[in-house]
Tab-separated table of C-alpha atoms in Angstrom:
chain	number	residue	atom	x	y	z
A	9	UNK	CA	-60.343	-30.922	-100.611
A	10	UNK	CA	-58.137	-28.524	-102.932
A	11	UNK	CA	-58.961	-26.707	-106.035
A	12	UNK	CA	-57.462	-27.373	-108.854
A	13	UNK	CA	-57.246	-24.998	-112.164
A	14	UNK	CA	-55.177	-25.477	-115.409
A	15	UNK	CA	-52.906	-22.591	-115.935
A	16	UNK	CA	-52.250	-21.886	-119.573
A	17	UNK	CA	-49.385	-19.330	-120.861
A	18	UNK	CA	-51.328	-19.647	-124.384
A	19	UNK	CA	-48.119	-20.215	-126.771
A	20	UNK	CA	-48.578	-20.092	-130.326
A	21	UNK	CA	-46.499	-20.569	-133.612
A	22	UNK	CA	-46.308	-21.918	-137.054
A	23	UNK	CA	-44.338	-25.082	-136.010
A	24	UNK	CA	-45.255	-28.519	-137.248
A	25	UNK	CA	-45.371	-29.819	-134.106
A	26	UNK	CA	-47.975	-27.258	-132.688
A	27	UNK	CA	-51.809	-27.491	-132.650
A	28	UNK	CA	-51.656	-23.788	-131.932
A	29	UNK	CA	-50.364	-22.494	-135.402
A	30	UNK	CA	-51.701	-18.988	-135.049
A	31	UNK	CA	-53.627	-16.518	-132.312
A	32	UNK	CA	-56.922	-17.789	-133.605
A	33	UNK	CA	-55.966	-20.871	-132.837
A	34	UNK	CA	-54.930	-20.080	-129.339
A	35	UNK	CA	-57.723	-18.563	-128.417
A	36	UNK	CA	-60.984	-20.960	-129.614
A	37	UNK	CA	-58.571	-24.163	-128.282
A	38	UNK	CA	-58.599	-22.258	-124.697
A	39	UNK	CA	-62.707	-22.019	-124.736
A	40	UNK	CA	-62.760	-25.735	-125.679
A	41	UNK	CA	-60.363	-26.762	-123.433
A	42	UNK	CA	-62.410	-24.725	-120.812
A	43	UNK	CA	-65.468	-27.120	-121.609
A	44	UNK	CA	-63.353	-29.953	-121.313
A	45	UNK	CA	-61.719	-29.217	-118.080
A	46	UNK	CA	-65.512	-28.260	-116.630
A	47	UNK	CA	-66.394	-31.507	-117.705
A	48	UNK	CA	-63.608	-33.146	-116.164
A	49	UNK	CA	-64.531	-31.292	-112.900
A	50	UNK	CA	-61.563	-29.049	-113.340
A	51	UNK	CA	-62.057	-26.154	-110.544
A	52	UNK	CA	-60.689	-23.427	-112.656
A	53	UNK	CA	-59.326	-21.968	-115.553
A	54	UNK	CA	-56.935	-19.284	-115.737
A	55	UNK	CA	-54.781	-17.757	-118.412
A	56	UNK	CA	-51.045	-15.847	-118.375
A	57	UNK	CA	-51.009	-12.902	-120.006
A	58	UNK	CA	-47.945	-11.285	-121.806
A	59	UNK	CA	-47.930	-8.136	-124.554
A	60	UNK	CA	-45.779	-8.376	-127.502
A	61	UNK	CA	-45.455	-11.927	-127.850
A	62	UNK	CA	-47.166	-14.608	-129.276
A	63	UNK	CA	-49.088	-15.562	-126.301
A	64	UNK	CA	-52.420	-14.649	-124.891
A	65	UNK	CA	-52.580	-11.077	-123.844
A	66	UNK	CA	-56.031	-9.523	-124.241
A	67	UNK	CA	-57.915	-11.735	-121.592
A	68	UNK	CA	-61.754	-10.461	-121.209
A	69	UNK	CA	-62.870	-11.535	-124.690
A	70	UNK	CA	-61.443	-15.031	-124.062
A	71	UNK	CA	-63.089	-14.913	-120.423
A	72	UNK	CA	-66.312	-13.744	-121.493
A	73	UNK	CA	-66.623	-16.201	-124.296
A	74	UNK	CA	-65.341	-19.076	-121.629
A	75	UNK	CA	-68.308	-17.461	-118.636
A	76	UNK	CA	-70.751	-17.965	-122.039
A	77	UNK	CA	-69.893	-21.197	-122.695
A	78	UNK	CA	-69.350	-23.361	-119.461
A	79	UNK	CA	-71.472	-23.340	-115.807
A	80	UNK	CA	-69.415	-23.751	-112.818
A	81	UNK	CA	-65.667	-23.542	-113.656
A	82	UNK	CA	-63.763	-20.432	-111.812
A	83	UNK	CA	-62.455	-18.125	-114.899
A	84	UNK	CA	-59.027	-16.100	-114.484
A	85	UNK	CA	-55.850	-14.987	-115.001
A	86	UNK	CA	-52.451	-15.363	-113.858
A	87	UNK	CA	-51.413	-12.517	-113.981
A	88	UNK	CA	-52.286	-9.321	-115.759
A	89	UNK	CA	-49.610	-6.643	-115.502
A	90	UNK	CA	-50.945	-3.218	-113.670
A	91	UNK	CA	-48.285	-1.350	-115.468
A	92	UNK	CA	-50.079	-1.577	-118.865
A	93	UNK	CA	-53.958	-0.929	-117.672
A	94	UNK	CA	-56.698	1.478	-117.487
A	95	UNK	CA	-58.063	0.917	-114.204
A	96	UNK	CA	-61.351	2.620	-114.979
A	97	UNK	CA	-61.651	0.852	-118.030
A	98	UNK	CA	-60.430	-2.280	-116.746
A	99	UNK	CA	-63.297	-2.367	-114.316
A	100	UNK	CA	-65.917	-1.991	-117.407
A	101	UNK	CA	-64.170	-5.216	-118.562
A	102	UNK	CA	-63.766	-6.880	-115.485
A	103	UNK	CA	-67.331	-6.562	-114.557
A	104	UNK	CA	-68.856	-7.029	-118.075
A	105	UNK	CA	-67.095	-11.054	-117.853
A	106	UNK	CA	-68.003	-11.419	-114.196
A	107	UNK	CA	-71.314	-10.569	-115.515
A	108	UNK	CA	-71.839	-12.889	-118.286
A	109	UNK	CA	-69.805	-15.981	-115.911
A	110	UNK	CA	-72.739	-15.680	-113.820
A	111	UNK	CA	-69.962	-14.369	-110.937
A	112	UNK	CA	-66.949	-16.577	-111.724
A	113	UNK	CA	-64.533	-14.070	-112.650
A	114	UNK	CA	-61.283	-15.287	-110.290
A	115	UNK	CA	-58.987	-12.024	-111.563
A	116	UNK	CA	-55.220	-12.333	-110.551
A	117	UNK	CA	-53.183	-8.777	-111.088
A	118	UNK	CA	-49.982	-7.880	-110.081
A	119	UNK	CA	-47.077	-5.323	-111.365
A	120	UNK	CA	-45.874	-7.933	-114.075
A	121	UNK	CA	-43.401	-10.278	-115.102
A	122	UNK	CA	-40.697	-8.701	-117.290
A	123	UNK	CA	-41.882	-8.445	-120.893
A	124	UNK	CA	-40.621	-8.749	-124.502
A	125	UNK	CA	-39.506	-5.342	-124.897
A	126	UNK	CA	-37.953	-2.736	-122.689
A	127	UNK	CA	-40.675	-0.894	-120.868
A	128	UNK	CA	-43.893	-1.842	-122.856
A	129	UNK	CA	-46.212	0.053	-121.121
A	130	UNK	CA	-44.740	3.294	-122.168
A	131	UNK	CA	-45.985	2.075	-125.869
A	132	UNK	CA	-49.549	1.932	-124.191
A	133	UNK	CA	-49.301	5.912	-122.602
A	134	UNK	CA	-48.126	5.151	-119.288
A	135	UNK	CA	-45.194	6.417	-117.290
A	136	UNK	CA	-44.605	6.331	-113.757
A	137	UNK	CA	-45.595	9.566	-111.885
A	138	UNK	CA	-42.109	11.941	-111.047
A	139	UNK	CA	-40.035	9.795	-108.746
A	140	UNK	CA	-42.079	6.371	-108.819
A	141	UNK	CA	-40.584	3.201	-109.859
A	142	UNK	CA	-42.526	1.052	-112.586
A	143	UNK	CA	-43.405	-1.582	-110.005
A	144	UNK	CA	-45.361	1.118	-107.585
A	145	UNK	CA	-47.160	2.785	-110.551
A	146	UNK	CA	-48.216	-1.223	-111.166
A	147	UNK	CA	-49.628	-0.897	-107.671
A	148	UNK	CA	-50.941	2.589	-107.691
A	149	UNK	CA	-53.090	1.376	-110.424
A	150	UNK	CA	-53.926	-1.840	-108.449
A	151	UNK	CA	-55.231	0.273	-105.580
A	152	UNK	CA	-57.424	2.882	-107.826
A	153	UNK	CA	-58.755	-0.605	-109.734
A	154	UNK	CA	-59.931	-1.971	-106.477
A	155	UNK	CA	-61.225	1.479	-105.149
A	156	UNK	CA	-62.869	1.712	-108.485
A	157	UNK	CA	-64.827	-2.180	-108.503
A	158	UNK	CA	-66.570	-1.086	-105.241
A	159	UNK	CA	-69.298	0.560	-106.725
A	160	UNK	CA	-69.253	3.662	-104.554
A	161	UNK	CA	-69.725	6.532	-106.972
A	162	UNK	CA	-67.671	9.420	-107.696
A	163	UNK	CA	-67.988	11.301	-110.491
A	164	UNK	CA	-69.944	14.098	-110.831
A	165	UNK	CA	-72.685	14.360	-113.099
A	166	UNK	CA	-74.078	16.295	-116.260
A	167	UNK	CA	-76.721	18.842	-115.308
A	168	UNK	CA	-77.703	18.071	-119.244
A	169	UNK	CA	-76.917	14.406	-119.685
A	170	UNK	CA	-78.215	12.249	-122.912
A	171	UNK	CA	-79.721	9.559	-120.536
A	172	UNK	CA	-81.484	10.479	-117.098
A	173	UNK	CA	-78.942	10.048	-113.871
A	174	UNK	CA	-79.814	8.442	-110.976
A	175	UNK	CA	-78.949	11.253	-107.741
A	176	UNK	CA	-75.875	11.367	-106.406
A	177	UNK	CA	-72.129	10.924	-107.593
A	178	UNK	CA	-71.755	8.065	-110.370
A	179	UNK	CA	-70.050	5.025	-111.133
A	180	UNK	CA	-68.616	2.895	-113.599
A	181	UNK	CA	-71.212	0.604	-114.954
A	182	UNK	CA	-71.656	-2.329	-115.304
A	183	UNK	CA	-71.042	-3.027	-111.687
A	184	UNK	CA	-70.247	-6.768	-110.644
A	185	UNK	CA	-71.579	-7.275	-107.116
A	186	UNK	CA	-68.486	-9.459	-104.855
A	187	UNK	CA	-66.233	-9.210	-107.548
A	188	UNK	CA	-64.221	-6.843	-105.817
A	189	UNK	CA	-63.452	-10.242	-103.009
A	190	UNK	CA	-61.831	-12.333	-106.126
A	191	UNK	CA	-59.097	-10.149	-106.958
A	192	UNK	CA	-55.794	-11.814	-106.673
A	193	UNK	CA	-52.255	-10.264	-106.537
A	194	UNK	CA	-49.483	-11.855	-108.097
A	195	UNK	CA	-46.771	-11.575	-105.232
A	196	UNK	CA	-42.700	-12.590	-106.392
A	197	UNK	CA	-41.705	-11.545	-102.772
A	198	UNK	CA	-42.815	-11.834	-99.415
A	199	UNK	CA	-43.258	-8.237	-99.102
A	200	UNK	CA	-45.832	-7.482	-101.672
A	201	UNK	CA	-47.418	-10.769	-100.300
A	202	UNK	CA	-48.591	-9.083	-96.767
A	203	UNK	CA	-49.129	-6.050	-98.884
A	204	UNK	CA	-51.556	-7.985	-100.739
A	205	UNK	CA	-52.775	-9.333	-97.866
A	206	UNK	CA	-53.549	-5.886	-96.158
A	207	UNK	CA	-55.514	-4.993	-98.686
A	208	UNK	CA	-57.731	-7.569	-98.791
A	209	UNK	CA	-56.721	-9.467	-102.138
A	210	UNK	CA	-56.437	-13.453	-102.832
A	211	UNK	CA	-52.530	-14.730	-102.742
A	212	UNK	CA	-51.211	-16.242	-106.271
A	213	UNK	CA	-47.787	-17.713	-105.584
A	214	UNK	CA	-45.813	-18.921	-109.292
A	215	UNK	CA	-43.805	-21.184	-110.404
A	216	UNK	CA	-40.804	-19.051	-109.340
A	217	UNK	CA	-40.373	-16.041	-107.066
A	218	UNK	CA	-37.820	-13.596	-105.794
A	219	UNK	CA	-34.527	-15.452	-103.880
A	220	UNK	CA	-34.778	-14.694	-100.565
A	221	UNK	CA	-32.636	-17.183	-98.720
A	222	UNK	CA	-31.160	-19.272	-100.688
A	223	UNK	CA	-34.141	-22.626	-99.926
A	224	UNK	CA	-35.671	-24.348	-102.255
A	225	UNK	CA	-38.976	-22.884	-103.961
A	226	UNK	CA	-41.275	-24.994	-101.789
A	227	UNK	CA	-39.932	-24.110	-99.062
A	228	UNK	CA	-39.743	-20.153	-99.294
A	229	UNK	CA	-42.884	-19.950	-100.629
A	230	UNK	CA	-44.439	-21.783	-97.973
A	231	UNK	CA	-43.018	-19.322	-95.745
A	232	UNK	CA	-44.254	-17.061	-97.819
A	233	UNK	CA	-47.696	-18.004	-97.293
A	234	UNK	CA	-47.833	-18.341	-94.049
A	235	UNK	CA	-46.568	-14.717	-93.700
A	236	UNK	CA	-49.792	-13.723	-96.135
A	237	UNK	CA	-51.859	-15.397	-94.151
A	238	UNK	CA	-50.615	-13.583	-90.600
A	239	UNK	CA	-50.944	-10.316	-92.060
A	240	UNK	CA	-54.181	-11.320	-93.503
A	241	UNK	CA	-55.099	-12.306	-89.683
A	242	UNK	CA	-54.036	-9.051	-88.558
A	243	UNK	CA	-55.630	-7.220	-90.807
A	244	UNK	CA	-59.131	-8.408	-89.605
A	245	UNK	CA	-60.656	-9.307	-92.739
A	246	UNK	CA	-63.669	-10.886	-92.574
A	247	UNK	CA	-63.784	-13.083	-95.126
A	248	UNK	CA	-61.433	-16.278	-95.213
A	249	UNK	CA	-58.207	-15.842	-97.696
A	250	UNK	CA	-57.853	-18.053	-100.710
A	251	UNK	CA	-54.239	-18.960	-102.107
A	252	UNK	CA	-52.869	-20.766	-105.046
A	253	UNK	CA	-49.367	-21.975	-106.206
A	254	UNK	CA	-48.426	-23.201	-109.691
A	255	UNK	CA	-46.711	-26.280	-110.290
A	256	UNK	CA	-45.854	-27.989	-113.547
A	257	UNK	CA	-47.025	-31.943	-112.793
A	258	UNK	CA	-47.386	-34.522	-115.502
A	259	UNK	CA	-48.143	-38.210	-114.381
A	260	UNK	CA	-46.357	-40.461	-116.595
A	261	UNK	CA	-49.471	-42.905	-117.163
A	262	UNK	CA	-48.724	-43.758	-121.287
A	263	UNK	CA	-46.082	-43.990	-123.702
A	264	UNK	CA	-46.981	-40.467	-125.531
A	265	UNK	CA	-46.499	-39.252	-121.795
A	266	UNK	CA	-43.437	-40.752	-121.451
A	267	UNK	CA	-42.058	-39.493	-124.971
A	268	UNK	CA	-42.963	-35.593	-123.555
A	269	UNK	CA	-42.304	-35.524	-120.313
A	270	UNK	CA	-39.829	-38.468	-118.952
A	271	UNK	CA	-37.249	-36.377	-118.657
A	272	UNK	CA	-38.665	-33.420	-116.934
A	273	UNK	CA	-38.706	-35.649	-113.940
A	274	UNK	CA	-34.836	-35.182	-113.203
A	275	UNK	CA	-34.982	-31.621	-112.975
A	276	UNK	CA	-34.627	-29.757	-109.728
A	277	UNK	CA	-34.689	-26.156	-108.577
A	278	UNK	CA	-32.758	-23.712	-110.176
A	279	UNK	CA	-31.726	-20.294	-109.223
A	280	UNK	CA	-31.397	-16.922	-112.128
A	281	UNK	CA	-31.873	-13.641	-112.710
A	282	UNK	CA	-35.193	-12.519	-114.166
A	283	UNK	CA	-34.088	-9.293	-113.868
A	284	UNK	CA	-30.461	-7.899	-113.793
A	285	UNK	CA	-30.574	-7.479	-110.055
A	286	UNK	CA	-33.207	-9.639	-108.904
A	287	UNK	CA	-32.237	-13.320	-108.114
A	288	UNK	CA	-35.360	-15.781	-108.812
A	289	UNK	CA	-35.740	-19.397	-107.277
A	290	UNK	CA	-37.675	-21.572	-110.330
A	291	UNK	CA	-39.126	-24.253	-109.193
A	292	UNK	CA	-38.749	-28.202	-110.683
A	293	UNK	CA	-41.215	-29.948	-113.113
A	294	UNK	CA	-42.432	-32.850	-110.847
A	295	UNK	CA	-42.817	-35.971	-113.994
A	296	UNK	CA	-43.346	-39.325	-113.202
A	297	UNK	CA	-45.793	-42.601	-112.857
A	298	UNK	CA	-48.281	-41.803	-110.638
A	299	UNK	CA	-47.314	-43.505	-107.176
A	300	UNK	CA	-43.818	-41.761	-107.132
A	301	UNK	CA	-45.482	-38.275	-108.029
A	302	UNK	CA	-47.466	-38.871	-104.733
A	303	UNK	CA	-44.806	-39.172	-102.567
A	304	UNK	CA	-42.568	-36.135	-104.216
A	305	UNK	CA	-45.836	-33.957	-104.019
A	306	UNK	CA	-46.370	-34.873	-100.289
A	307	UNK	CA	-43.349	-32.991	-99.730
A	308	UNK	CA	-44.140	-30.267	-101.808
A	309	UNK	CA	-44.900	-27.676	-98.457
A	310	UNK	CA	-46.161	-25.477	-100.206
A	311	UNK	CA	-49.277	-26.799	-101.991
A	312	UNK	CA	-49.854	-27.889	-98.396
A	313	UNK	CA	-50.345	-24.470	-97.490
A	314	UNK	CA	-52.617	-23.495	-100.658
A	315	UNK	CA	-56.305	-24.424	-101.019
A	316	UNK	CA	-55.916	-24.044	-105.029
A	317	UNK	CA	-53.544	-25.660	-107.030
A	318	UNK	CA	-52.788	-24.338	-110.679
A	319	UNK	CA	-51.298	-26.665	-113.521
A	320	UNK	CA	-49.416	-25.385	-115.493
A	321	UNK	CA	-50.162	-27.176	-118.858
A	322	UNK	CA	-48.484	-27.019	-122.703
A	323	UNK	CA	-51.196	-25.551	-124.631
A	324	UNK	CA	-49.118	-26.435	-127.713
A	325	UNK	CA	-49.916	-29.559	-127.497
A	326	UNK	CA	-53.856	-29.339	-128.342
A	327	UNK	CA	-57.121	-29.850	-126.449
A	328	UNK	CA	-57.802	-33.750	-126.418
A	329	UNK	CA	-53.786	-34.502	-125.283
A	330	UNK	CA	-54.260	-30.949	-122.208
A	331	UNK	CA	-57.446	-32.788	-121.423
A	332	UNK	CA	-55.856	-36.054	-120.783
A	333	UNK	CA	-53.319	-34.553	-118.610
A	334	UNK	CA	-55.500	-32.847	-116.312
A	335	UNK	CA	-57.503	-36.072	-116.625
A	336	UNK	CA	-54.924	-38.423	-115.271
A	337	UNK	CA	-54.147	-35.790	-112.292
A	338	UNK	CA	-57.676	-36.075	-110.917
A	339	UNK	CA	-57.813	-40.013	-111.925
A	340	UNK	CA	-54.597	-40.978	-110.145
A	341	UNK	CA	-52.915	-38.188	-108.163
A	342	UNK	CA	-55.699	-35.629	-106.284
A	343	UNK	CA	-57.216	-39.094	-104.682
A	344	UNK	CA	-53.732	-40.150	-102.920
A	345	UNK	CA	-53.393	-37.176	-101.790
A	346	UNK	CA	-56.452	-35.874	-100.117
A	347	UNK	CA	-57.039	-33.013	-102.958
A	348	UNK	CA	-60.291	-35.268	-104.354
């Protein structure tokens, strides 16, 4: 049995062939879809998010509205970047939407993709302490944010508050019992995957991460997790670790399939630079009917090694036609290959 989620980067723009013509759009299309996909028996939903684009990028209105609306499907993101939070105030928010989603809230972090303009967060009154890079500010404020959802207080008191306090130091309210167990990092490298593992946070693998020998994506980010999990091991958590990988997957099962997607079948690996001195491994778009996807995706090692699978889906494209293609993955894929 795997999980499987729908991964949406939430693109919108005024193009003829888009549903998604503006934000509004975006964002009430995402809730349905979220009903549709719960429906389906979808595991989970999770959104990117990005600043400065035209993409979803404020995520707890959208995941409070989806906790409101559905019952059982896991609500999240992949990822939100560190660098550009509140971590105080991000726990208000965090907890509010676990709250209303009844404990659902499945909240992937990590220090951030790079954005549409050169150091965004700076526009949002952050800087990295004296002699800290970007990406350890990203997970300073990780650390504090998980400190922070524990619900041990820590802040002193009025002697002449408006409201009565209860004794002691306080917290940040509202507090979301668990929640503090579903946070998941975002890890590019193998490094900040045991780091994520040592401190006790879920394992989110993407669509592409940091080269580090030259293999395929499957392949490294297998390895990958099975170095999260070891540390994880070591660490002597007592809980079990969840992990998730994102894969692109379309099964080819009717003509309008065909017409979006035949060709992404053909593609393969590629290696780039995400960054101008970070090599990347992006992994392939796996397109086809549905008894060759089975066999491609039985070689895929690493959704072998990850209980939750995220698709990656083309929001674009509207509700009914995202619905269908996360129909036809449980209908003719998940059964062949053990995930249903």
């Amino acid at each position: 049995m795997k999980k499987i989620g729908f991964l949406s980067f939430g693109h919108w723009s005024n193009h003829p062939s888009y549903e998604t013509r503006t934000a509004g759009d975006t964002l009430l299309q995402s809730i349905d879809l979220a009903v549709a996909a719960e429906e389906l028996g979808i595991d989970g939903a999770y959104f990117r998010v990005h600043h400065f684009a035209r993409q979803l990028a404020s995520p707890f209105p959208l995941l409070s509205a989806i906790g409101a609306k559905t019952k059982k499907i896991e609500i999240g993101t992949g990822v939100i970047d560190m660098r550009y939070e509140n971590p105080l105030y991000m726990v208000e928010d965090a907890s509010a939407a676990d709250l209303i989603s009844a404990g659902r809230l499945q909240l992937g972090i990590s220090r951030g993709s790079p954005e549409q303009v050169i150091e965004g967060w700076r526009y949002f009154g952050y800087q990295p302490f004296e002699g800290e890079t970007d990406a350890e500010m990203g997970r300073r404020k990780a650390l504090e944010f998980l400190d922070k959802l524990k619900g041990v207080g820590f802040a002193q008191p009025n002697p002449y508050p408006m409201f009565p306090n209860p004794p002691g130091l306080l917290r940040l309210e509202p507090h979301s019992e668990g929640l503090r167990e579903r946070i998941w990092w975002g890890a590019a490298s193998n490094a900040t995957a045991i780091w994520a593992a040592e401190n006790g946070m879920n394992l989110q693998s993407s669509t592409l991460k940091f080269d580090e020998s030259g293999e395929p994506l499957h392949i490294q980010q297998a390895k990958q997790i099975r170095l999260y999990k070891e540390a994880w091991k070591k660490a002597g958590h007592q809980r079990e670790a969840r992990v998730s990988v994102s894969r692109s997957i379309f099964a080819l099962v009717t003509d309008q399939d065909r017409y979006y997607f035949g060709q992404q079948g053909k593609s393969a690996d590629s290696f780039g630079y995400i960054e101008a001195d970070q090599r990347a491994v992006f992994g392939k778009s796996y397109a086809a009917e549905p008894d060759k996807l089975i066999k491609e995706l039985e070689q895929d090692e690493a959704i072998q090694e990850a209980d939750t699978l995220l698709l990656t889906i083309p929001n674009t494209l509207g509700v009914d036609y995202n619905a269908h293609v996360l129909s036809a993955i449980l209908e003719h894929v998940a059964p062949g290959l053990g995930w249903r």
